[in-house]
PDB file of C-alpha atoms in Angstrom:
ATOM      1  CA  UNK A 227       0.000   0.000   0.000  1.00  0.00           C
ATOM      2  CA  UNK A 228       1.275   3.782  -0.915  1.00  0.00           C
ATOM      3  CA  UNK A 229       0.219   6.656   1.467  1.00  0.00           C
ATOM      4  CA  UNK A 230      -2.672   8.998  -0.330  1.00  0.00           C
ATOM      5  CA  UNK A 231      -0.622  12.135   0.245  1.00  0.00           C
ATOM      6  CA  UNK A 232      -1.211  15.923  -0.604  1.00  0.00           C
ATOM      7  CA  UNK A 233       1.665  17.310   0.722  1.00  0.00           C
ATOM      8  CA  UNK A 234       5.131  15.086   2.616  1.00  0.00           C
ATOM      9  CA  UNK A 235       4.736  13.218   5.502  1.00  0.00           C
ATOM     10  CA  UNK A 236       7.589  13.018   8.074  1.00  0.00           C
ATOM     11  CA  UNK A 237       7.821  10.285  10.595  1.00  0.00           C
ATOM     12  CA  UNK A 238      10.453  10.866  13.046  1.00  0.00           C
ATOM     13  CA  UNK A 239      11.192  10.271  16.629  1.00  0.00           C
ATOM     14  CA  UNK A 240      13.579  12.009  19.393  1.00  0.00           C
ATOM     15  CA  UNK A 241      16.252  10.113  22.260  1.00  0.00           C
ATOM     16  CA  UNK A 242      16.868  12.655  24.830  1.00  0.00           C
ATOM     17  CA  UNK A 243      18.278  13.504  28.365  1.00  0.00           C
ATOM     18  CA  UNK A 244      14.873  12.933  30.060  1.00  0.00           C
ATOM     19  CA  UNK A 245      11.474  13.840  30.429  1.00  0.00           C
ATOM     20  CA  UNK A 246      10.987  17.144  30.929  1.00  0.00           C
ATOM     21  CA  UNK A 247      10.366  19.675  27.825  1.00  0.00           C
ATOM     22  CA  UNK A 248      11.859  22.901  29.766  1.00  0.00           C
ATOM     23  CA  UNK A 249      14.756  21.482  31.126  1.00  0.00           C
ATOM     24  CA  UNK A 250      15.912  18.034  29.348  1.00  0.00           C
ATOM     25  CA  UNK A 251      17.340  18.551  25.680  1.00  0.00           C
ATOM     26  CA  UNK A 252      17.213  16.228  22.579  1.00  0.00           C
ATOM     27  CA  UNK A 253      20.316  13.937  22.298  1.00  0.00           C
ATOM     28  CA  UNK A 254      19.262  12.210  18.582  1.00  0.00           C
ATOM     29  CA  UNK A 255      16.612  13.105  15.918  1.00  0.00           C
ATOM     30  CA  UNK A 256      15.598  10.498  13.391  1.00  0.00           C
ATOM     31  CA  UNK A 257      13.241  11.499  10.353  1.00  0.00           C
ATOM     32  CA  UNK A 258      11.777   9.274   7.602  1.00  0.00           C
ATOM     33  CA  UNK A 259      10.062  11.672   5.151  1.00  0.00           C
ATOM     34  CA  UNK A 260       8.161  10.057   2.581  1.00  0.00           C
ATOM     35  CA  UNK A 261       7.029  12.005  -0.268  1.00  0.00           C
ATOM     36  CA  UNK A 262       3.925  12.776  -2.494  1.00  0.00           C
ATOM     37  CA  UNK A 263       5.091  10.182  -4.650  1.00  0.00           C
ATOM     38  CA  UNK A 264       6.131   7.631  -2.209  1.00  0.00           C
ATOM     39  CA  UNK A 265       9.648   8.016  -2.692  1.00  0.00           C
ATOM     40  CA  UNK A 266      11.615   7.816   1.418  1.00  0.00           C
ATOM     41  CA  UNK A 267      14.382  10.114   2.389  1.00  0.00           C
ATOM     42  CA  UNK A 268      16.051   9.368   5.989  1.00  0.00           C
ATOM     43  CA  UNK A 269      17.886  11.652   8.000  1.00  0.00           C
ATOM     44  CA  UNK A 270      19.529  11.110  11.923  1.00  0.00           C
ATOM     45  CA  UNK A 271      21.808  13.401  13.844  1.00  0.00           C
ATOM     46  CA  UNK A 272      23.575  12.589  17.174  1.00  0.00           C
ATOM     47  CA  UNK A 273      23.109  16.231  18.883  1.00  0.00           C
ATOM     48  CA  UNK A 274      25.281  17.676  22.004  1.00  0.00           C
ATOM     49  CA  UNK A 275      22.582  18.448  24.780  1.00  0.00           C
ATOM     50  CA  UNK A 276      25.318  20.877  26.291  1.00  0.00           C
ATOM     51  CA  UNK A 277      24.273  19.146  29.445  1.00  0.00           C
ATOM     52  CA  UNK A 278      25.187  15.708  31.239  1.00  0.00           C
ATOM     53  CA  UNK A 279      22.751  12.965  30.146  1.00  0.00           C
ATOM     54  CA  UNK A 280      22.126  10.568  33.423  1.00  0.00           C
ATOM     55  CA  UNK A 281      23.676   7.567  33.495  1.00  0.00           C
ATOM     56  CA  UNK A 282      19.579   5.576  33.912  1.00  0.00           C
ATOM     57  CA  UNK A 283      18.705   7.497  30.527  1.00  0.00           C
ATOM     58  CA  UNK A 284      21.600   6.363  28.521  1.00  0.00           C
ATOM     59  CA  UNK A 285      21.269   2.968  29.770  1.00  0.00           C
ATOM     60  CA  UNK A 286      17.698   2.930  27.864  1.00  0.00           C
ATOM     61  CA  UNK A 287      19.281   4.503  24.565  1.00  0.00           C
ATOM     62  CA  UNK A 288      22.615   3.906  24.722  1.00  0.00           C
ATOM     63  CA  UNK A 289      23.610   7.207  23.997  1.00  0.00           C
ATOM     64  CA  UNK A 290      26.420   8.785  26.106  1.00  0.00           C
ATOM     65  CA  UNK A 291      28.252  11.620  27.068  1.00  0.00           C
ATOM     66  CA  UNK A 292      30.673  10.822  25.252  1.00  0.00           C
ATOM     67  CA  UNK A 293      29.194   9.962  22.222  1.00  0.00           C
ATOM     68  CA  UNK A 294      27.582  13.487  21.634  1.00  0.00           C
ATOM     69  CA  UNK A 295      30.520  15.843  23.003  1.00  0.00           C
ATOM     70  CA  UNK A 296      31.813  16.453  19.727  1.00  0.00           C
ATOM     71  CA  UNK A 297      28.272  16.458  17.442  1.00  0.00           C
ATOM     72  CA  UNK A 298      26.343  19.912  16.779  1.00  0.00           C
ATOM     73  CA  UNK A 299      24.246  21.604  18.781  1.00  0.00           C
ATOM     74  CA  UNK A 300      20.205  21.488  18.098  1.00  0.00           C
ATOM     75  CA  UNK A 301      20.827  25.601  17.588  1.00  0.00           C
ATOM     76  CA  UNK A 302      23.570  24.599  15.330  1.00  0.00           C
ATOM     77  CA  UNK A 303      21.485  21.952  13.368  1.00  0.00           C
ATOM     78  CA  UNK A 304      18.017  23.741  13.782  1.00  0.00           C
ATOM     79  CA  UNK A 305      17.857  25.479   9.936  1.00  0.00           C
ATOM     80  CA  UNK A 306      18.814  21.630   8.452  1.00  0.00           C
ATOM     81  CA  UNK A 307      16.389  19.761  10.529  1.00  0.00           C
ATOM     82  CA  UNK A 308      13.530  22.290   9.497  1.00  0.00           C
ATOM     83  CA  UNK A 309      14.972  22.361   5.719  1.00  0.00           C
ATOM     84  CA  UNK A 310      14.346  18.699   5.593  1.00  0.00           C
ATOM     85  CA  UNK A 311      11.198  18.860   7.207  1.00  0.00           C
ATOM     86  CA  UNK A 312      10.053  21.153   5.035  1.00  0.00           C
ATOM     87  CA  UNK A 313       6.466  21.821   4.182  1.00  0.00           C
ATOM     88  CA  UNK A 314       5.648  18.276   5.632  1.00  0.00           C
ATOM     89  CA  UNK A 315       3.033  16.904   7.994  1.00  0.00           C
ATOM     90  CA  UNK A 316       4.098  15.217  11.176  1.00  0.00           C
ATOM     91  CA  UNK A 317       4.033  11.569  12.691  1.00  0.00           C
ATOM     92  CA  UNK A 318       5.576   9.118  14.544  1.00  0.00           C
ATOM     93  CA  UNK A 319       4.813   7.180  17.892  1.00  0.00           C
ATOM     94  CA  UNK A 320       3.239   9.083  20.791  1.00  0.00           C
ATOM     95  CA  UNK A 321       4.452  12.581  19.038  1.00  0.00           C
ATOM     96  CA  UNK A 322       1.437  14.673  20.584  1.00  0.00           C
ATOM     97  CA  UNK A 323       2.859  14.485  24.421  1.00  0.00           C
ATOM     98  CA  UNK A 324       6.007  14.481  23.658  1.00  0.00           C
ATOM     99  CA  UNK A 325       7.772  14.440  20.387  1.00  0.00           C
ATOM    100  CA  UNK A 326       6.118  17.535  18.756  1.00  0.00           C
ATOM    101  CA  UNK A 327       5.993  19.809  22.186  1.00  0.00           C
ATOM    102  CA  UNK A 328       9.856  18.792  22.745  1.00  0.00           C
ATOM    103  CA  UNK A 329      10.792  19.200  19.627  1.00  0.00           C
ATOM    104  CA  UNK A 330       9.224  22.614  19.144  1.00  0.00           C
ATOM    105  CA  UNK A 331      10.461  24.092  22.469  1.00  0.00           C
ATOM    106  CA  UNK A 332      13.981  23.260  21.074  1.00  0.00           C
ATOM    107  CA  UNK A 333      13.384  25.327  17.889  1.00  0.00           C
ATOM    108  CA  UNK A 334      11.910  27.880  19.896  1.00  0.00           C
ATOM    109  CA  UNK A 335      14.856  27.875  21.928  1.00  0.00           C
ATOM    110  CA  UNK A 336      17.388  28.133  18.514  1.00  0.00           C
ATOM    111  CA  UNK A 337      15.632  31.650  17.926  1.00  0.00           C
ATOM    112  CA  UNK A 338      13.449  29.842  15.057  1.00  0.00           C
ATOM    113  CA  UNK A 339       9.777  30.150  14.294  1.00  0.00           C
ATOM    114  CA  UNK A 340       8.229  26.751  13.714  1.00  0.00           C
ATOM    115  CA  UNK A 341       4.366  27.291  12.871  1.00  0.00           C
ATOM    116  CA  UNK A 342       2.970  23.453  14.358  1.00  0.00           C
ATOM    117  CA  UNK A 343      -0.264  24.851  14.599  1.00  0.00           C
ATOM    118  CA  UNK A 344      -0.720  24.608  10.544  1.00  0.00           C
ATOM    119  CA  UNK A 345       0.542  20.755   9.829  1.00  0.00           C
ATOM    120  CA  UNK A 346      -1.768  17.820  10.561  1.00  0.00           C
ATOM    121  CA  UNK A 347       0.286  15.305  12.923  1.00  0.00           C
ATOM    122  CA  UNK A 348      -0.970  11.796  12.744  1.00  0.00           C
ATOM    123  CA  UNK A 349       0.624  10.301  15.919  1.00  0.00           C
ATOM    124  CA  UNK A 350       0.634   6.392  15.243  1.00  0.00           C
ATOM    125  CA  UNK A 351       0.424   5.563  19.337  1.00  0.00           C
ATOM    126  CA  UNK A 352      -2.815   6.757  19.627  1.00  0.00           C
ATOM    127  CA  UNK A 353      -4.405   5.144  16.289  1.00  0.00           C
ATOM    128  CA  UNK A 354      -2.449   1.897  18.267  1.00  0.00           C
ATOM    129  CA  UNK A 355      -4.075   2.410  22.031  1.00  0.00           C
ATOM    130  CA  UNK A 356      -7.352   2.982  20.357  1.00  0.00           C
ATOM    131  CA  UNK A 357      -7.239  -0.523  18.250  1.00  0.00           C
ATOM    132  CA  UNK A 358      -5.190  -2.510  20.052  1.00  0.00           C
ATOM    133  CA  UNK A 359      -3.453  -1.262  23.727  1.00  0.00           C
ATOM    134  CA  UNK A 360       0.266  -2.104  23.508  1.00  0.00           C
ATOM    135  CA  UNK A 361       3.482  -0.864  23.325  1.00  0.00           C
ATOM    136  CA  UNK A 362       5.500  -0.431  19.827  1.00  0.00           C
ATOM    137  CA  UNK A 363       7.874  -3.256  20.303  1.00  0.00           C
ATOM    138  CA  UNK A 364       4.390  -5.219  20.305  1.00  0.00           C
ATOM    139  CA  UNK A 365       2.594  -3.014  17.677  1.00  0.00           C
ATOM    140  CA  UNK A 366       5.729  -4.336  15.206  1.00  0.00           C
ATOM    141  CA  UNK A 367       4.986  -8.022  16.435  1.00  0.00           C
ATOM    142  CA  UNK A 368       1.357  -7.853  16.457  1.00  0.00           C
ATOM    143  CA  UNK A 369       1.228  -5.932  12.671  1.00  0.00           C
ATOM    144  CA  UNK A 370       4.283  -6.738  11.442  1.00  0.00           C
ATOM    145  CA  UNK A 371       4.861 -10.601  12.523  1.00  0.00           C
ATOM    146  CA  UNK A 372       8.270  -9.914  13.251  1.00  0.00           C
ATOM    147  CA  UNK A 373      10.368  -9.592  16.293  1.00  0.00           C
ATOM    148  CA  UNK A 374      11.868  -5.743  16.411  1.00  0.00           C
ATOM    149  CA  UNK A 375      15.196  -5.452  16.676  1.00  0.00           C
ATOM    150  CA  UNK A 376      16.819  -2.247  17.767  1.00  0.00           C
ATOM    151  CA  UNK A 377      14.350  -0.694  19.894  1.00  0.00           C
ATOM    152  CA  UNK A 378      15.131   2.637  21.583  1.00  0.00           C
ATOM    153  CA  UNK A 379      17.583   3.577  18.673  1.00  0.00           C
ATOM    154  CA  UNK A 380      16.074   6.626  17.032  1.00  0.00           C
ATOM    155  CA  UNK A 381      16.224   5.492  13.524  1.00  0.00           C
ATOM    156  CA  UNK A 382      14.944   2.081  14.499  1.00  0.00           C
ATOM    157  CA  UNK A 383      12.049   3.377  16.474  1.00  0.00           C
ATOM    158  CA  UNK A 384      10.727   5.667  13.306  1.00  0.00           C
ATOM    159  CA  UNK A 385      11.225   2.965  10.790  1.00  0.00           C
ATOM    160  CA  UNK A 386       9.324   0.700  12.585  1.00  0.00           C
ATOM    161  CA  UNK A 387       6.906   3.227  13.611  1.00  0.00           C
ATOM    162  CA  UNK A 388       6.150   3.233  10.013  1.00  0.00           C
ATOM    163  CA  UNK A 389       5.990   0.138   9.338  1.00  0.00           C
ATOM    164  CA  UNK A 390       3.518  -0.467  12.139  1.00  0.00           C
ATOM    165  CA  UNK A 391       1.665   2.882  10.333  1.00  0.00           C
ATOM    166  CA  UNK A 392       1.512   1.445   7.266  1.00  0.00           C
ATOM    167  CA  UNK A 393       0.263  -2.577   8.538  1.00  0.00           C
ATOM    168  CA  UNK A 394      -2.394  -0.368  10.976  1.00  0.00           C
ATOM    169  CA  UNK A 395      -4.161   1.050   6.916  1.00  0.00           C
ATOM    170  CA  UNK A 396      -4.283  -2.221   5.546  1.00  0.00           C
ATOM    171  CA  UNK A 397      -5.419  -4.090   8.937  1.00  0.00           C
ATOM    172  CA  UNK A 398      -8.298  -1.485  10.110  1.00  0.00           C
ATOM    173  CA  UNK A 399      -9.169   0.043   6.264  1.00  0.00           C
ATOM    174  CA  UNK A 400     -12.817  -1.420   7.000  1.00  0.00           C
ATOM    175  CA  UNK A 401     -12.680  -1.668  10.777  1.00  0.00           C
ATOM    176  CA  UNK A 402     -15.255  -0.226  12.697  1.00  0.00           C
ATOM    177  CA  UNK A 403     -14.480   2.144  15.884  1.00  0.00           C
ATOM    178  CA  UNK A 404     -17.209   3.214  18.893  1.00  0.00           C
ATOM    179  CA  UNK A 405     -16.456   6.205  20.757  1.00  0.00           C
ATOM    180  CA  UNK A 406     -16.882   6.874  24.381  1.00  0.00           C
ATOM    181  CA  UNK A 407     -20.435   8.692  23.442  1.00  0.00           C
ATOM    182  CA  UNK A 408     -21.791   5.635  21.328  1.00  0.00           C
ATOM    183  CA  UNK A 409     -20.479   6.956  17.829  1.00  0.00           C
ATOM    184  CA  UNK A 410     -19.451   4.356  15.819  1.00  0.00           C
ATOM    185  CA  UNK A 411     -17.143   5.480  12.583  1.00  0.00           C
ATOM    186  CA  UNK A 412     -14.508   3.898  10.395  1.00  0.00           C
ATOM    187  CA  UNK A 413     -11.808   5.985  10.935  1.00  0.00           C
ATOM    188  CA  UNK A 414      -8.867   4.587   9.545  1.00  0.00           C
ATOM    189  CA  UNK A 415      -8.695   5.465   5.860  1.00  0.00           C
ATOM    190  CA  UNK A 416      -5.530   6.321   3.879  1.00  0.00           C
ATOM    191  CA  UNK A 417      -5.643  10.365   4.547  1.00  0.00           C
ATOM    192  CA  UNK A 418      -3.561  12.230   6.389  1.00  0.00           C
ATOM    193  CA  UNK A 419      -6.230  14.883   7.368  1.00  0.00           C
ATOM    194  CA  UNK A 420      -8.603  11.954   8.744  1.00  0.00           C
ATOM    195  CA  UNK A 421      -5.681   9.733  10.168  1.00  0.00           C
ATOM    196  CA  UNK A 422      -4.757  13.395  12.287  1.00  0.00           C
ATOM    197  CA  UNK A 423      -8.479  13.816  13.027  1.00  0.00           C
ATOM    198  CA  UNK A 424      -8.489  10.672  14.701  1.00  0.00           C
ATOM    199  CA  UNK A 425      -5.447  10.393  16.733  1.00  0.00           C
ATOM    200  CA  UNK A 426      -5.418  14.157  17.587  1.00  0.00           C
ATOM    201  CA  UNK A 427      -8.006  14.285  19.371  1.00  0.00           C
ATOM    202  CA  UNK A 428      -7.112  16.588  22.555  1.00  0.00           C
ATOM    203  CA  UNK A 429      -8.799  19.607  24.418  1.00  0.00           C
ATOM    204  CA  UNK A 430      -5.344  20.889  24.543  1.00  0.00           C
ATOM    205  CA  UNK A 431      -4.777  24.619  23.692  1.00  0.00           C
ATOM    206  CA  UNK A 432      -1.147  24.926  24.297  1.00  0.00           C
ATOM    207  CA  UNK A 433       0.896  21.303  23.506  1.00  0.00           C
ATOM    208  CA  UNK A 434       2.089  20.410  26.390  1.00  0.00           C
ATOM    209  CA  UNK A 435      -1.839  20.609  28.445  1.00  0.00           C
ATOM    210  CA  UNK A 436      -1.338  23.508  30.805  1.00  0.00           C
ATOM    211  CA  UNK A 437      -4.052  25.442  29.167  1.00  0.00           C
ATOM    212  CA  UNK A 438      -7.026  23.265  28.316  1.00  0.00           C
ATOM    213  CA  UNK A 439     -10.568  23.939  26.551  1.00  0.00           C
ATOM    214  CA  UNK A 440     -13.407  23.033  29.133  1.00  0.00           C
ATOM    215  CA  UNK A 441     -16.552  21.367  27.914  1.00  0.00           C
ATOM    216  CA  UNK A 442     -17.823  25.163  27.071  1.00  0.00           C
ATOM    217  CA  UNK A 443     -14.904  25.158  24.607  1.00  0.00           C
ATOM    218  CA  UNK A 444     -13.458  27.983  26.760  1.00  0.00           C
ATOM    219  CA  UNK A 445      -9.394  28.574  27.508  1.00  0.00           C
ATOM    220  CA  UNK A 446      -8.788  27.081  31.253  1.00  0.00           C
ATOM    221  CA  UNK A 447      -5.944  26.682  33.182  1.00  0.00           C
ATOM    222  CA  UNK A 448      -4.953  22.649  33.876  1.00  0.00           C
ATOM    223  CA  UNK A 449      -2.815  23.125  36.854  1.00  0.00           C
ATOM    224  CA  UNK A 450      -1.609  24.465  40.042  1.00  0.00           C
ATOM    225  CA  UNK A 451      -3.864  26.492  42.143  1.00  0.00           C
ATOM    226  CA  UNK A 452      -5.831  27.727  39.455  1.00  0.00           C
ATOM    227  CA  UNK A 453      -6.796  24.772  37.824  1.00  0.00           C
ATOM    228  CA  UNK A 454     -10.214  24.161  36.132  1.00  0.00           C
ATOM    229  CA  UNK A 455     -10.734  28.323  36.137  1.00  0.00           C
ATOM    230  CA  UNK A 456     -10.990  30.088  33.140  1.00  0.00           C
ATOM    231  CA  UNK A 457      -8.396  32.212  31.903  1.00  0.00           C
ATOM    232  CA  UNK A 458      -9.372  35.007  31.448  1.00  0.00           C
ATOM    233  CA  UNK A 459     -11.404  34.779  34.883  1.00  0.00           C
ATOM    234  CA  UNK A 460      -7.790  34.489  36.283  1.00  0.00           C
ATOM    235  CA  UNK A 461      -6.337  37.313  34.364  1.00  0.00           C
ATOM    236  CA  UNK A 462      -9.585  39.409  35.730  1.00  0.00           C
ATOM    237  CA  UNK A 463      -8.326  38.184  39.291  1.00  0.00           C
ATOM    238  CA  UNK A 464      -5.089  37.997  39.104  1.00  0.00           C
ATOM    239  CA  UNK A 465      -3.370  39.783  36.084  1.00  0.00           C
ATOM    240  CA  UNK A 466       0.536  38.842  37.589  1.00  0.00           C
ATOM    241  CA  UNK A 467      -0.342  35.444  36.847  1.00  0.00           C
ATOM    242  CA  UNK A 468       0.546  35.943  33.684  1.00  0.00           C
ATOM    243  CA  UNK A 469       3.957  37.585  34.427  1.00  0.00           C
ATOM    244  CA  UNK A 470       4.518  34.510  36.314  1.00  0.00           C
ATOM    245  CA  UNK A 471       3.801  32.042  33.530  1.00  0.00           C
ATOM    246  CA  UNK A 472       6.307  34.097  31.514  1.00  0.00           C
ATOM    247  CA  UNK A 473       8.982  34.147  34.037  1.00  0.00           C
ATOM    248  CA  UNK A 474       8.501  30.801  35.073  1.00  0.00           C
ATOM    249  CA  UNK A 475       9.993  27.393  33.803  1.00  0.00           C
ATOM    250  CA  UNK A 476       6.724  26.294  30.890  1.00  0.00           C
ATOM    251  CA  UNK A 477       7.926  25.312  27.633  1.00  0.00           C
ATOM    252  CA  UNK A 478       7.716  28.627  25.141  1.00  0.00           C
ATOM    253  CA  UNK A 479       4.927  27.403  22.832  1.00  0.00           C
ATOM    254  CA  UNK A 480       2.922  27.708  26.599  1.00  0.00           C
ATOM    255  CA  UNK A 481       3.872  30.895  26.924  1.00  0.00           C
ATOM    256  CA  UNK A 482       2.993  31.395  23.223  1.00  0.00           C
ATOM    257  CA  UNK A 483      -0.286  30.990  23.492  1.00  0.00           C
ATOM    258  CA  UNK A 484      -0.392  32.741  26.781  1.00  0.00           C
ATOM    259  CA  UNK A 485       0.619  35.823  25.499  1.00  0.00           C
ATOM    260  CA  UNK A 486      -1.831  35.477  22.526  1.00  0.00           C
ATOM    261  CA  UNK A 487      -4.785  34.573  24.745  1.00  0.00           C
ATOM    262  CA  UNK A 488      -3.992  37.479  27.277  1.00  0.00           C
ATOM    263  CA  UNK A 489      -3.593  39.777  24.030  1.00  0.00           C
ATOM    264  CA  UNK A 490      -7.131  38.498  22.995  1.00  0.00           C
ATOM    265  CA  UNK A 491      -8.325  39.133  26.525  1.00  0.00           C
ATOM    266  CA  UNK A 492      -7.027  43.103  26.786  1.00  0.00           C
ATOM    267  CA  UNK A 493      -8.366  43.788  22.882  1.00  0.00           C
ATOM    268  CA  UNK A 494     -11.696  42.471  25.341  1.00  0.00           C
ATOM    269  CA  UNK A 495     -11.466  44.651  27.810  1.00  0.00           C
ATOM    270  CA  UNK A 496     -10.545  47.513  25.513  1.00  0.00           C
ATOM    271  CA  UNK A 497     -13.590  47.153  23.754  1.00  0.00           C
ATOM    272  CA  UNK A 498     -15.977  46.884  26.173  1.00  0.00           C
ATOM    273  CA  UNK A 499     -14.734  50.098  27.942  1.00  0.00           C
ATOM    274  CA  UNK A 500     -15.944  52.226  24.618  1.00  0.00           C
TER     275      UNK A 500
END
């Protein structure tokens, strides 16, 4: 089976330092990009994290200290990772909590503008947990009848992430799916647009689930002491809480949207005082 594609696909997956998107940084970047035509490109970079990488984290992907001490920097790499990337649409293997935010803070960081927002992202995990709950070394069992070998190696991961992607069309093209309210669909067709439909779905408003949409579809706040309140009730309340968000230690596409929904919420205010 080819992928029905209007515009490049990218499957790619990240090793890094750890788990946190603020202060962890990415120590490996593997991309498959298959084209409009079908035709596959692959690029990997070993990156220097400028940081130490604990000794637990590169006993899961073998990737050490000094292995990286002498390879680019993501800053240094940024413009050839994006180059490649191109135009494309995103996927790969649980990319929506963490691939896409990580990778995005660490463009952010490289002085880069990176518009996410505007490409579809088809995260292959979720189509997975929805069909058949297990991990990816199982996925490429289960839909590829084949033991995986290499697993936590970046280029390994995303090749077999796409194998497992491409098994997943041809195994579910007629399958049936019920939702939690009774809806019953087939969702797995060979489109990008529908494949992202169905394995993006989030009430997320900033990637990494600080800021959430409530059931009104209204901006509120998914942590700390403010959670479940609205933001702009908390900006009515307490406008420093927004100086705090900025100063504090949330990735920058958070404080993105922040600053767009506080912008949003003063052009408000403004208004209604005329």
């Amino acid at each position: 089976m080819k992928l029905n594609l209007k515009r490049p696909l990218v499957f790619f997956d990240l090793e890094t330092t750890g788990l946190s998107i603020t202060e962890d940084r990415i120590v490996e970047i593997a991309l498959v990009k298959v084209n409009v035509n079908n035709t596959v490109e692959e690029k990997t970079w070993l990156i220097n994290p400028e940081m130490h990488i604990p000794e637990e984290v590169s006993a899961i992907h073998k990737i050490t200290d000094d292995m990286v001490k002498d390879k680019p920097t993501f800053k240094q790499l940024a413009h050839d990772i994006i180059n490649f990337i191109g135009e494309a649409d995103l996927a790969g293997y649980n990319i929506i909590k963490f691939d896409v935010p990580f990778l995005a803070e660490e463009i952010t960081k490289a002085g880069i503008d990176f518009n996410i927002e505007k490409r579809k992202l088809v995260d292959v995990q979720n189509i997975f947990h929805k069909m058949e709950p297990r991990t990816l070394k199982a996925a490429y069992k289960f839909y590829c009848h084949d033991e995986m070998k290499g697993a936590h190696e970046a280029l390994a991961d995303t090749k077999a992430t796409f194998d497992v992607c491409m098994a997943q069309l041809e195994r579910y093209q007629d399958a049936e799916y019920e939702d939690n309210n009774g809806n019953v669909s087939k969702p797995i067709v060979n489109d990008v647009e529908k494949l992202s439909a169905f394995t993006t779905q989030t009430n997320n408003v900033d990637l990494a689930g600080y800021i959430v949409y409530n059931s009104k579809h209204i901006p509120t706040f998914n942590f700390g002491k403010h959670k479940g309140k609205e933001v702009n009730e908390v900006f009515k309340i307490e406008p420093q809480y927004y100086d705090w968000m900025l100063k504090g230690k949330f990735p920058e596409h958070t404080k993105k949207v922040l600053t767009r929904l506080y912008t949003e919420y003063k052009m408000q205010t403004n208004y209604r005082l005329f």
